[in-house]
CSV table of C-alpha atoms in Angstrom, one decimal:
chain,number,residue,atom,x,y,z
A,1,MET,CA,-26.7,-10.2,-39.8
A,2,THR,CA,-25.1,-8.4,-36.3
A,3,ASP,CA,-22.5,-8.9,-33.9
A,4,PRO,CA,-23.5,-11.0,-31.3
A,5,SER,CA,-24.5,-8.9,-28.0
A,6,PRO,CA,-21.5,-9.3,-25.4
A,7,ASP,CA,-22.1,-11.2,-22.7
A,8,PRO,CA,-23.5,-9.2,-19.8
A,9,ALA,CA,-22.1,-11.3,-16.9
A,10,ARG,CA,-18.3,-10.3,-18.3
A,11,LEU,CA,-16.6,-7.5,-17.7
A,12,ASP,CA,-16.1,-5.5,-20.9
A,13,THR,CA,-13.4,-2.9,-20.3
A,14,ALA,CA,-12.7,-2.0,-23.9
A,15,GLY,CA,-14.5,0.6,-24.1
A,16,ILE,CA,-13.7,2.6,-20.5
A,17,GLN,CA,-10.0,2.0,-21.7
A,18,LYS,CA,-10.2,3.8,-24.7
A,19,ARG,CA,-12.0,6.8,-23.4
A,20,LEU,CA,-9.1,6.9,-20.6
A,21,SER,CA,-6.3,6.8,-22.8
A,22,ALA,CA,-8.4,9.6,-25.1
A,23,PHE,CA,-8.8,12.0,-21.7
A,24,ARG,CA,-4.7,11.3,-21.5
A,25,ASP,CA,-3.6,11.8,-24.7
A,26,GLU,CA,-5.9,15.4,-24.6
A,27,ARG,CA,-3.9,16.2,-22.1
A,28,ASP,CA,-1.0,15.0,-23.2
A,29,TRP,CA,0.1,13.0,-19.9
A,30,ALA,CA,0.9,9.8,-21.4
A,31,ARG,CA,4.4,11.0,-21.0
A,32,PHE,CA,3.9,10.2,-17.4
A,33,HIS,CA,1.9,6.9,-17.5
A,34,ASP,CA,4.5,4.6,-17.0
A,35,PRO,CA,3.9,1.9,-15.2
A,36,ARG,CA,6.5,2.6,-11.7
A,37,SER,CA,4.4,6.2,-11.8
A,38,LEU,CA,0.9,5.0,-12.1
A,39,THR,CA,1.5,2.1,-9.6
A,40,LEU,CA,2.4,4.8,-6.9
A,41,ALA,CA,-0.4,7.1,-7.9
A,42,LEU,CA,-2.4,3.9,-7.3
A,43,ALA,CA,-0.7,2.9,-3.9
A,44,ALA,CA,-1.2,6.7,-2.8
A,45,GLU,CA,-5.4,5.7,-3.9
A,46,VAL,CA,-5.2,2.7,-1.3
A,47,GLY,CA,-3.8,4.6,1.4
A,48,GLU,CA,-6.3,6.9,1.0
A,49,LEU,CA,-9.3,3.9,1.2
A,50,ALA,CA,-7.1,2.5,4.1
A,51,GLU,CA,-7.2,5.7,5.9
A,52,ALA,CA,-11.3,6.2,5.6
A,53,LEU,CA,-11.2,2.7,7.1
A,54,ALA,CA,-8.2,2.6,10.1
A,55,TRP,CA,-10.4,3.8,12.8
A,56,THR,CA,-13.8,2.2,12.0
A,57,GLY,CA,-13.6,-0.9,13.8
A,58,ASP,CA,-14.8,-3.7,12.1
A,59,GLY,CA,-18.4,-2.9,12.4
A,60,ASP,CA,-20.0,-1.9,9.5
A,61,ALA,CA,-22.4,1.1,11.2
A,62,ALA,CA,-19.4,3.2,11.2
A,63,ILE,CA,-18.1,2.8,7.7
A,64,PRO,CA,-17.9,6.3,5.6
A,65,ARG,CA,-19.7,4.7,2.8
A,66,ASP,CA,-19.5,7.5,0.4
A,67,ALA,CA,-16.1,8.5,1.1
A,68,ALA,CA,-15.0,4.8,0.5
A,69,ALA,CA,-16.9,4.6,-2.9
A,70,ASP,CA,-15.3,7.8,-4.2
A,71,GLU,CA,-12.1,5.8,-3.2
A,72,LEU,CA,-12.7,2.7,-5.2
A,73,ALA,CA,-13.6,4.9,-7.9
A,74,ASP,CA,-10.2,6.4,-7.8
A,75,ILE,CA,-8.7,2.9,-7.2
A,76,ALA,CA,-10.5,1.6,-10.4
A,77,THR,CA,-9.2,4.6,-12.7
A,78,TYR,CA,-5.2,4.3,-12.0
A,79,LEU,CA,-6.2,0.5,-12.4
A,80,LEU,CA,-8.0,1.0,-16.0
A,81,HIS,CA,-4.6,3.8,-16.9
A,82,LEU,CA,-2.3,1.0,-15.4
A,83,ALA,CA,-3.9,-1.5,-18.0
A,84,ASN,CA,-3.3,0.7,-20.8
A,85,ALA,CA,-0.1,1.4,-19.9
A,86,LEU,CA,1.0,-1.8,-19.9
A,87,ASP,CA,-1.6,-2.7,-23.1
A,88,VAL,CA,-3.4,-5.2,-21.2
A,89,ASP,CA,-7.4,-5.6,-21.8
A,90,LEU,CA,-8.3,-5.6,-18.1
A,91,GLY,CA,-11.5,-7.0,-18.3
A,92,ALA,CA,-9.8,-10.3,-20.3
A,93,GLU,CA,-7.6,-10.3,-17.2
A,94,VAL,CA,-10.3,-10.6,-15.1
A,95,GLU,CA,-12.1,-13.3,-16.8
A,96,ARG,CA,-8.9,-15.7,-17.4
A,97,LYS,CA,-8.2,-15.2,-13.3
A,98,LEU,CA,-12.1,-16.2,-12.8
A,99,VAL,CA,-12.3,-18.8,-14.7
A,100,THR,CA,-8.4,-20.3,-13.4
A,101,THR,CA,-9.9,-19.4,-9.7
A,102,ARG,CA,-13.1,-21.5,-10.1
A,103,GLU,CA,-10.9,-24.5,-11.3
A,104,ARG,CA,-8.7,-24.2,-7.9
A,105,PHE,CA,-11.3,-23.8,-5.5
A,106,ALA,CA,-13.9,-26.7,-7.1
A,107,GLY,CA,-13.1,-28.9,-4.7
A,108,LEU,CA,-13.5,-26.6,-1.4
A,109,LEU,CA,-16.5,-27.3,0.4
A,110,PRO,CA,-18.2,-23.8,1.2
A,111,GLY,CA,-17.2,-22.2,4.6
A,112,THR,CA,-13.8,-24.0,4.4
A,113,PRO,CA,-10.9,-21.7,5.3
A,114,SER,CA,-8.9,-20.2,2.8
A,115,ARG,CA,-5.5,-18.6,2.5
A,116,ALA,CA,-7.5,-16.2,0.3
A,117,HIS,CA,-11.0,-15.8,0.6
A,118,GLY,CA,-11.6,-13.2,-2.4
A,119,GLY,CA,-10.4,-16.1,-5.3
A,120,ALA,CA,-7.3,-13.8,-5.9
A,121,ALA,CA,-3.6,-15.2,-4.8
B,1,MET,CA,-39.8,-2.8,-27.7
B,2,THR,CA,-36.2,-3.8,-26.6
B,3,ASP,CA,-34.1,-2.1,-23.8
B,4,PRO,CA,-31.6,0.4,-25.9
B,5,SER,CA,-28.0,-1.1,-25.7
B,6,PRO,CA,-26.1,-0.6,-22.9
B,7,ASP,CA,-23.6,2.5,-24.1
B,8,PRO,CA,-20.0,0.6,-24.7
B,9,ALA,CA,-17.9,3.1,-23.7
B,10,ARG,CA,-19.3,3.2,-20.0
B,11,LEU,CA,-18.0,0.7,-17.7
B,12,ASP,CA,-21.0,-2.0,-16.7
B,13,THR,CA,-19.5,-3.7,-14.1
B,14,ALA,CA,-23.1,-5.5,-12.7
B,15,GLY,CA,-23.0,-8.5,-14.4
B,16,ILE,CA,-19.3,-9.1,-12.9
B,17,GLN,CA,-20.3,-7.9,-9.8
B,18,LYS,CA,-23.3,-10.4,-9.7
B,19,ARG,CA,-20.9,-13.1,-10.3
B,20,LEU,CA,-18.5,-12.5,-7.8
B,21,SER,CA,-21.0,-12.2,-5.2
B,22,ALA,CA,-22.5,-15.5,-6.0
B,23,PHE,CA,-18.8,-16.7,-6.0
B,24,ARG,CA,-18.0,-15.5,-2.6
B,25,ASP,CA,-21.8,-16.9,-1.5
B,26,GLU,CA,-21.0,-20.8,-3.1
B,27,ARG,CA,-17.8,-20.9,-0.6
B,28,ASP,CA,-19.9,-19.2,2.2
B,29,TRP,CA,-17.4,-16.4,1.8
B,30,ALA,CA,-19.3,-13.6,3.0
B,31,ARG,CA,-18.5,-13.6,6.6
B,32,PHE,CA,-14.8,-12.8,5.5
B,33,HIS,CA,-15.8,-9.8,3.4
B,34,ASP,CA,-16.2,-6.8,5.5
B,35,PRO,CA,-14.4,-3.7,3.5
B,36,ARG,CA,-11.6,-3.3,6.0
B,37,SER,CA,-10.4,-7.3,5.2
B,38,LEU,CA,-10.9,-6.9,2.2
B,39,THR,CA,-8.9,-3.6,2.1
B,40,LEU,CA,-6.6,-5.2,3.6
B,41,ALA,CA,-6.2,-8.2,1.0
B,42,LEU,CA,-6.6,-5.1,-1.9
B,43,ALA,CA,-3.5,-4.0,-0.4
B,44,ALA,CA,-1.7,-7.0,-0.3
B,45,GLU,CA,-2.5,-7.2,-4.2
B,46,VAL,CA,-1.0,-3.9,-5.0
B,47,GLY,CA,2.1,-5.0,-2.8
B,48,GLU,CA,2.9,-8.0,-5.5
B,49,LEU,CA,2.5,-5.5,-8.3
B,50,ALA,CA,4.6,-2.8,-6.4
B,51,GLU,CA,7.0,-5.7,-5.8
B,52,ALA,CA,7.0,-6.6,-10.1
B,53,LEU,CA,8.0,-3.2,-10.8
B,54,ALA,CA,10.4,-2.4,-7.6
B,55,TRP,CA,14.0,-3.4,-9.5
B,56,THR,CA,13.3,-2.1,-12.9
B,57,GLY,CA,14.0,1.3,-13.2
B,58,ASP,CA,11.5,3.7,-15.3
B,59,GLY,CA,12.6,1.7,-18.7
B,60,ASP,CA,9.3,-0.1,-20.3
B,61,ALA,CA,12.1,-3.3,-21.3
B,62,ALA,CA,12.7,-4.7,-17.7
B,63,ILE,CA,8.8,-4.5,-17.1
B,64,PRO,CA,7.8,-8.4,-16.5
B,65,ARG,CA,4.6,-7.5,-18.4
B,66,ASP,CA,2.7,-11.0,-17.8
B,67,ALA,CA,3.3,-10.7,-13.7
B,68,ALA,CA,2.1,-7.1,-13.7
B,69,ALA,CA,-1.3,-8.5,-15.8
B,70,ASP,CA,-1.8,-11.3,-13.2
B,71,GLU,CA,-1.7,-8.6,-10.5
B,72,LEU,CA,-3.9,-6.1,-12.3
B,73,ALA,CA,-6.6,-9.0,-11.9
B,74,ASP,CA,-6.0,-9.9,-8.7
B,75,ILE,CA,-6.3,-5.8,-7.9
B,76,ALA,CA,-9.7,-5.6,-10.0
B,77,THR,CA,-10.8,-8.7,-8.1
B,78,TYR,CA,-10.9,-8.0,-4.5
B,79,LEU,CA,-12.0,-4.2,-6.1
B,80,LEU,CA,-15.2,-5.3,-7.5
B,81,HIS,CA,-15.7,-7.5,-4.1
B,82,LEU,CA,-15.3,-4.6,-2.1
B,83,ALA,CA,-18.2,-2.7,-4.5
B,84,ASN,CA,-20.2,-5.3,-3.3
B,85,ALA,CA,-19.2,-5.3,0.6
B,86,LEU,CA,-20.1,-1.5,0.2
B,87,ASP,CA,-23.1,-2.1,-2.1
B,88,VAL,CA,-21.5,0.3,-4.8
B,89,ASP,CA,-22.1,0.2,-8.4
B,90,LEU,CA,-18.2,0.2,-9.2
B,91,GLY,CA,-19.3,1.7,-12.8
B,92,ALA,CA,-21.6,4.0,-11.7
B,93,GLU,CA,-19.1,5.3,-9.4
B,94,VAL,CA,-15.5,5.3,-12.0
B,95,GLU,CA,-18.4,7.7,-14.9
B,96,ARG,CA,-19.4,9.7,-12.0
B,97,LYS,CA,-16.2,10.5,-11.2
B,98,LEU,CA,-15.1,10.6,-15.1
B,99,VAL,CA,-17.7,13.5,-15.6
B,100,THR,CA,-16.4,15.5,-12.5
B,101,THR,CA,-12.7,15.0,-13.4
B,102,ARG,CA,-13.5,16.2,-16.8
B,103,GLU,CA,-15.0,19.5,-15.5
B,104,ARG,CA,-12.3,19.9,-13.2
B,105,PHE,CA,-9.1,19.4,-15.8
B,106,ALA,CA,-11.2,21.5,-18.6
B,107,GLY,CA,-9.2,24.3,-18.8
B,108,LEU,CA,-6.0,23.1,-18.4
B,109,LEU,CA,-3.9,23.3,-21.4
B,110,PRO,CA,-2.3,20.2,-22.9
B,111,GLY,CA,1.0,18.7,-20.9
B,112,THR,CA,0.1,21.6,-18.4
B,113,PRO,CA,1.6,19.3,-15.6
B,114,SER,CA,-0.8,18.6,-12.6
B,115,ARG,CA,-0.6,17.1,-9.0
B,116,ALA,CA,-2.7,13.7,-10.4
B,117,HIS,CA,-2.2,12.8,-13.7
B,118,GLY,CA,-4.4,10.8,-13.4
B,119,GLY,CA,-7.2,12.9,-13.2
B,120,ALA,CA,-8.3,11.2,-10.2
B,121,ALA,CA,-7.7,13.2,-6.5
C,1,MET,CA,30.2,-1.7,38.0
C,2,THR,CA,28.3,-0.3,35.1
C,3,ASP,CA,26.3,-1.9,32.6
C,4,PRO,CA,28.4,-2.1,28.9
C,5,SER,CA,27.3,0.8,26.9
C,6,PRO,CA,24.7,-0.1,24.5
C,7,ASP,CA,26.4,-0.9,21.1
C,8,PRO,CA,25.8,2.1,18.6
C,9,ALA,CA,25.5,0.0,15.4
C,10,ARG,CA,22.7,-1.8,16.9
C,11,LEU,CA,19.1,0.1,16.3
C,12,ASP,CA,17.9,0.2,20.3
C,13,THR,CA,14.0,1.1,20.3
C,14,ALA,CA,12.8,-0.1,23.5
C,15,GLY,CA,12.8,3.5,24.8
C,16,ILE,CA,11.4,5.0,22.1
C,17,GLN,CA,8.5,2.2,21.9
C,18,LYS,CA,7.9,3.1,26.0
C,19,ARG,CA,7.8,7.0,25.2
C,20,LEU,CA,4.8,5.9,22.2
C,21,SER,CA,3.1,3.6,24.8
C,22,ALA,CA,2.8,6.1,27.2
C,23,PHE,CA,1.7,8.8,24.8
C,24,ARG,CA,-0.9,5.9,23.4
C,25,ASP,CA,-1.9,5.6,26.9
C,26,GLU,CA,-2.3,9.1,27.8
C,27,ARG,CA,-4.9,9.4,25.5
C,28,ASP,CA,-6.6,6.4,25.9
C,29,TRP,CA,-6.0,5.2,22.2
C,30,ALA,CA,-5.1,1.7,23.2
C,31,ARG,CA,-8.5,0.2,22.5
C,32,PHE,CA,-7.9,1.7,18.7
C,33,HIS,CA,-4.5,0.1,18.1
C,34,ASP,CA,-5.2,-3.1,17.6
C,35,PRO,CA,-2.6,-4.6,15.0
C,36,ARG,CA,-5.3,-4.4,11.5
C,37,SER,CA,-6.5,-1.0,11.7
C,38,LEU,CA,-2.4,-0.2,12.6
C,39,THR,CA,-1.5,-1.6,9.3
C,40,LEU,CA,-4.7,0.7,7.7
C,41,ALA,CA,-2.9,3.5,9.2
C,42,LEU,CA,0.3,2.5,8.2
C,43,ALA,CA,-0.9,1.6,4.3
C,44,ALA,CA,-2.2,5.1,4.5
C,45,GLU,CA,1.0,7.1,4.9
C,46,VAL,CA,2.8,4.7,3.0
C,47,GLY,CA,0.5,5.7,0.6
C,48,GLU,CA,1.1,9.4,1.3
C,49,LEU,CA,4.9,8.7,0.5
C,50,ALA,CA,3.8,7.1,-2.8
C,51,GLU,CA,2.2,10.0,-3.9
C,52,ALA,CA,4.6,12.4,-3.0
C,53,LEU,CA,7.0,10.4,-5.4
C,54,ALA,CA,4.5,9.2,-8.1
C,55,TRP,CA,4.7,11.9,-10.7
C,56,THR,CA,8.5,13.0,-10.4
C,57,GLY,CA,10.1,10.6,-12.5
C,58,ASP,CA,13.5,8.6,-11.2
C,59,GLY,CA,16.1,11.5,-11.1
C,60,ASP,CA,16.7,13.2,-8.1
C,61,ALA,CA,16.2,16.5,-8.7
C,62,ALA,CA,12.8,16.7,-8.3
C,63,ILE,CA,12.1,15.0,-5.4
C,64,PRO,CA,10.3,16.4,-2.7
C,65,ARG,CA,12.9,15.6,0.0
C,66,ASP,CA,11.4,17.5,3.0
C,67,ALA,CA,7.6,16.5,2.0
C,68,ALA,CA,9.6,12.3,2.3
C,69,ALA,CA,11.0,13.0,5.3
C,70,ASP,CA,8.1,13.7,7.2
C,71,GLU,CA,5.8,10.5,5.6
C,72,LEU,CA,9.3,8.7,7.0
C,73,ALA,CA,8.3,9.9,10.5
C,74,ASP,CA,4.6,9.1,9.8
C,75,ILE,CA,5.6,5.5,8.9
C,76,ALA,CA,7.8,5.0,11.5
C,77,THR,CA,5.4,6.2,14.3
C,78,TYR,CA,2.6,3.7,13.2
C,79,LEU,CA,5.7,1.2,13.0
C,80,LEU,CA,6.7,1.5,16.3
C,81,HIS,CA,2.7,1.4,17.2
C,82,LEU,CA,2.8,-1.7,15.4
C,83,ALA,CA,5.6,-3.3,17.2
C,84,ASN,CA,4.0,-2.3,20.6
C,85,ALA,CA,0.4,-4.0,19.5
C,86,LEU,CA,2.0,-7.2,18.6
C,87,ASP,CA,4.6,-7.0,21.5
C,88,VAL,CA,7.5,-7.0,19.5
C,89,ASP,CA,11.0,-5.4,20.1
C,90,LEU,CA,11.5,-3.6,16.5
C,91,GLY,CA,15.2,-3.4,17.2
C,92,ALA,CA,15.8,-6.5,18.4
C,93,GLU,CA,13.8,-7.8,15.0
C,94,VAL,CA,15.8,-5.4,12.7
C,95,GLU,CA,18.9,-6.9,14.1
C,96,ARG,CA,17.7,-10.6,13.7
C,97,LYS,CA,17.1,-9.8,10.2
C,98,LEU,CA,20.3,-8.1,9.3
C,99,VAL,CA,22.2,-11.2,10.1
C,100,THR,CA,20.0,-13.5,8.7
C,101,THR,CA,20.6,-11.0,5.5
C,102,ARG,CA,24.4,-11.1,5.9
C,103,GLU,CA,24.3,-14.8,5.8
C,104,ARG,CA,21.8,-15.3,2.4
C,105,PHE,CA,23.6,-12.6,0.6
C,106,ALA,CA,27.6,-14.0,1.8
C,107,GLY,CA,28.0,-15.5,-1.5
C,108,LEU,CA,26.9,-12.8,-3.9
C,109,LEU,CA,29.1,-10.8,-5.5
C,110,PRO,CA,29.3,-7.1,-5.2
C,111,GLY,CA,26.6,-5.7,-8.6
C,112,THR,CA,24.8,-9.5,-9.2
C,113,PRO,CA,21.0,-8.9,-9.5
C,114,SER,CA,18.9,-9.9,-6.9
C,115,ARG,CA,15.1,-10.0,-6.6
C,116,ALA,CA,15.4,-7.9,-3.5
C,117,HIS,CA,18.1,-5.1,-4.1
C,118,GLY,CA,17.2,-4.0,-0.4
C,119,GLY,CA,18.3,-7.4,1.3
C,120,ALA,CA,14.8,-7.8,3.3
C,121,ALA,CA,12.3,-10.6,1.5
D,1,MET,CA,35.3,15.4,29.0
D,2,THR,CA,33.3,12.9,27.8
D,3,ASP,CA,30.1,13.3,25.4
D,4,PRO,CA,27.3,13.3,27.3
D,5,SER,CA,24.8,9.7,27.1
D,6,PRO,CA,22.7,9.6,24.4
D,7,ASP,CA,19.0,9.8,25.7
D,8,PRO,CA,17.8,6.9,25.7
D,9,ALA,CA,14.0,7.7,25.1
D,10,ARG,CA,15.3,9.3,21.7
D,11,LEU,CA,15.1,6.9,18.8
D,12,ASP,CA,18.6,6.8,17.5
D,13,THR,CA,19.2,5.9,14.0
D,14,ALA,CA,23.1,6.9,13.3
D,15,GLY,CA,24.5,3.7,13.9
D,16,ILE,CA,22.0,1.5,11.9
D,17,GLN,CA,21.6,3.7,8.6
D,18,LYS,CA,25.4,4.0,8.6
D,19,ARG,CA,25.4,-0.5,8.8
D,20,LEU,CA,22.5,-0.5,5.7
D,21,SER,CA,24.6,1.9,4.1
D,22,ALA,CA,27.8,-0.4,4.1
D,23,PHE,CA,25.9,-3.0,3.8
D,24,ARG,CA,24.4,-2.0,0.7
D,25,ASP,CA,28.2,-0.2,-0.7
D,26,GLU,CA,29.2,-4.0,0.3
D,27,ARG,CA,27.0,-5.5,-3.0
D,28,ASP,CA,27.5,-2.4,-5.0
D,29,TRP,CA,23.3,-1.7,-4.6
D,30,ALA,CA,22.7,1.9,-4.8
D,31,ARG,CA,22.6,2.6,-8.2
D,32,PHE,CA,19.0,0.4,-6.9
D,33,HIS,CA,18.2,2.7,-4.2
D,34,ASP,CA,16.6,5.5,-5.7
D,35,PRO,CA,13.2,7.1,-3.5
D,36,ARG,CA,10.7,5.4,-6.0
D,37,SER,CA,12.3,2.2,-6.3
D,38,LEU,CA,12.3,2.0,-2.3
D,39,THR,CA,9.3,3.0,-2.1
D,40,LEU,CA,7.5,0.2,-4.2
D,41,ALA,CA,9.5,-2.4,-2.2
D,42,LEU,CA,8.2,-1.0,0.9
D,43,ALA,CA,5.0,-0.8,-0.4
D,44,ALA,CA,5.8,-4.2,-1.3
D,45,GLU,CA,6.3,-5.2,2.4
D,46,VAL,CA,3.5,-3.6,3.8
D,47,GLY,CA,1.3,-6.1,1.6
D,48,GLU,CA,2.5,-8.7,3.1
D,49,LEU,CA,2.2,-7.3,6.8
D,50,ALA,CA,-1.7,-6.4,5.3
D,51,GLU,CA,-2.1,-10.1,4.1
D,52,ALA,CA,-0.9,-12.1,6.8
D,53,LEU,CA,-3.5,-9.7,8.8
D,54,ALA,CA,-6.5,-9.4,5.5
D,55,TRP,CA,-8.6,-12.6,7.0
D,56,THR,CA,-7.8,-12.4,11.0
D,57,GLY,CA,-10.9,-10.7,12.1
D,58,ASP,CA,-9.7,-7.9,14.3
D,59,GLY,CA,-9.5,-10.4,17.6
D,60,ASP,CA,-6.1,-10.8,19.2
D,61,ALA,CA,-6.1,-14.5,19.2
D,62,ALA,CA,-5.5,-15.4,15.3
D,63,ILE,CA,-3.2,-12.6,14.6
D,64,PRO,CA,0.0,-14.5,13.1
D,65,ARG,CA,2.6,-12.9,15.3
D,66,ASP,CA,5.7,-14.3,14.5
D,67,ALA,CA,5.2,-13.6,10.6
D,68,ALA,CA,4.1,-10.0,11.4
D,69,ALA,CA,7.2,-9.6,13.3
D,70,ASP,CA,9.1,-11.1,10.4
D,71,GLU,CA,7.5,-8.0,8.2
D,72,LEU,CA,7.9,-5.3,10.3
D,73,ALA,CA,11.5,-6.0,10.4
D,74,ASP,CA,11.6,-5.7,6.8
D,75,ILE,CA,9.4,-2.2,6.8
D,76,ALA,CA,11.8,-1.4,9.0
D,77,THR,CA,14.7,-1.9,6.8
D,78,TYR,CA,13.4,-0.4,3.6
D,79,LEU,CA,12.6,2.5,5.6
D,80,LEU,CA,16.1,2.6,7.2
D,81,HIS,CA,17.3,2.4,3.5
D,82,LEU,CA,14.6,5.0,2.2
D,83,ALA,CA,16.3,7.5,4.9
D,84,ASN,CA,19.6,6.6,3.7
D,85,ALA,CA,18.5,7.4,0.1
D,86,LEU,CA,16.8,10.8,1.3
D,87,ASP,CA,20.0,12.1,3.4
D,88,VAL,CA,17.4,11.9,6.1
D,89,ASP,CA,18.4,11.1,9.6
D,90,LEU,CA,15.1,8.8,10.3
D,91,GLY,CA,15.5,9.0,14.5
D,92,ALA,CA,15.6,13.1,14.6
D,93,GLU,CA,12.6,13.1,12.0
D,94,VAL,CA,10.8,10.7,14.7
D,95,GLU,CA,11.6,13.3,17.4
D,96,ARG,CA,10.8,16.1,15.8
D,97,LYS,CA,7.4,14.7,14.7
D,98,LEU,CA,6.5,13.3,18.1
D,99,VAL,CA,7.5,17.2,19.7
D,100,THR,CA,4.5,18.6,17.3
D,101,THR,CA,2.0,16.1,17.6
D,102,ARG,CA,2.6,16.4,21.1
D,103,GLU,CA,1.8,19.6,20.9
D,104,ARG,CA,-1.3,19.4,18.6
D,105,PHE,CA,-2.9,17.0,20.8
D,106,ALA,CA,-1.8,19.1,24.1
D,107,GLY,CA,-5.5,20.0,24.6
D,108,LEU,CA,-7.4,16.5,24.1
D,109,LEU,CA,-9.0,14.9,26.8
D,110,PRO,CA,-7.9,11.0,27.7
D,111,GLY,CA,-10.7,9.0,24.7
D,112,THR,CA,-11.4,11.8,22.7
D,113,PRO,CA,-12.0,10.5,19.3
D,114,SER,CA,-9.4,11.9,16.7
D,115,ARG,CA,-8.6,11.4,13.0
D,116,ALA,CA,-5.6,9.7,13.8
D,117,HIS,CA,-5.4,7.9,16.5
D,118,GLY,CA,-1.2,7.4,16.3
D,119,GLY,CA,-0.8,10.5,16.6
D,120,ALA,CA,0.9,10.9,12.8
D,121,ALA,CA,-0.8,13.1,10.3
């Protein structure tokens, strides 16, 4: 008898959150990882992404894709550290949110303008 | 013969990125999902997290944990939409970054102050 | 007969906004100064301020005051460019907001907790 | 003998900073106005501006100008509170920055692409 395989369509962050908390503890950084400090660090990384896209125009051609990808990884890293600091399972939160968002937009016809085109709010 | 199981300690975002792009396409939202628009939406969600923590002080007791967890999910959702818009495998980027960060801080003694206590930069 | 002196307690941004629009036009930068681009640039500067304060703790001693002051100037500069791009008199908006905020908090006793301790919302 | 009139092309924030610190002290809010809390509040307001512009596209027609102007005032208010918290004369910092920026871009021909088209960095 084996455990069922994890659903590959669900985001599973348990493993990476554990690795990042080990990474943090090896360096004795837990004392820096309060939610406010990590939120400021997260805002700094989002600022770097914003800087990379500030003068490119909306056309895709000029987008510095590699620089942007690098910033996405930094943002994700602090987001996972934040989830650890708040003792939150980020993957479970994303799943929960996706279900409620799906319900919220259930009756919306394709192409209908919405306040939040990412589904988040 | 089966594929090897995925390494549970690595962040695998392939499945969730596929689901989110399907969610987007069912609503005909791809035309809204350029990198700059999504970055502005991401900054808006980070702003909501910042607002939740602005007046709490650094002590953990007052942290509105559930509200914060909700914002983390919204941030993660736009981050994954951004990865899709930039055609980036977010999990692979996080892994790549974690490896280089580990090397960068390899000689750092525990507790040594660092400019970036999350490991990102 | 002379004009009345401007009220020194009101923020007058007309002169600086004019200088900044001249600065912009001398460099032929108006085509870059759409509201979205400037908002991304503003978010980048706020990110730099956030980075300067991310690991300092709430105690004032460790605050890098000069670096923070420098970021405040950058934020103010993009904010004034944004006001120009939106054809807004920033000083007048601040005055208008301050009056309505004063009314909103008129009955609030000193020290009463408020959702927005800056008066903004 | 009278003092010379203030240069109207310089941003003078002394009066408004004094009014805002009086506004703060009347409500006994100084204890909330540490630099980190105000930076989080500032990031929240920038997030509201970003949200107002996230789905408009770069064309000016769809820009919600009044909502944006309102957010600019909120951002300016927290920026001035931050200047107070850091004991900084914001107008003087903007002037200092404008002079150095003018020197930095002195040799730049009109229309030359620059990393920072606002002049800030």
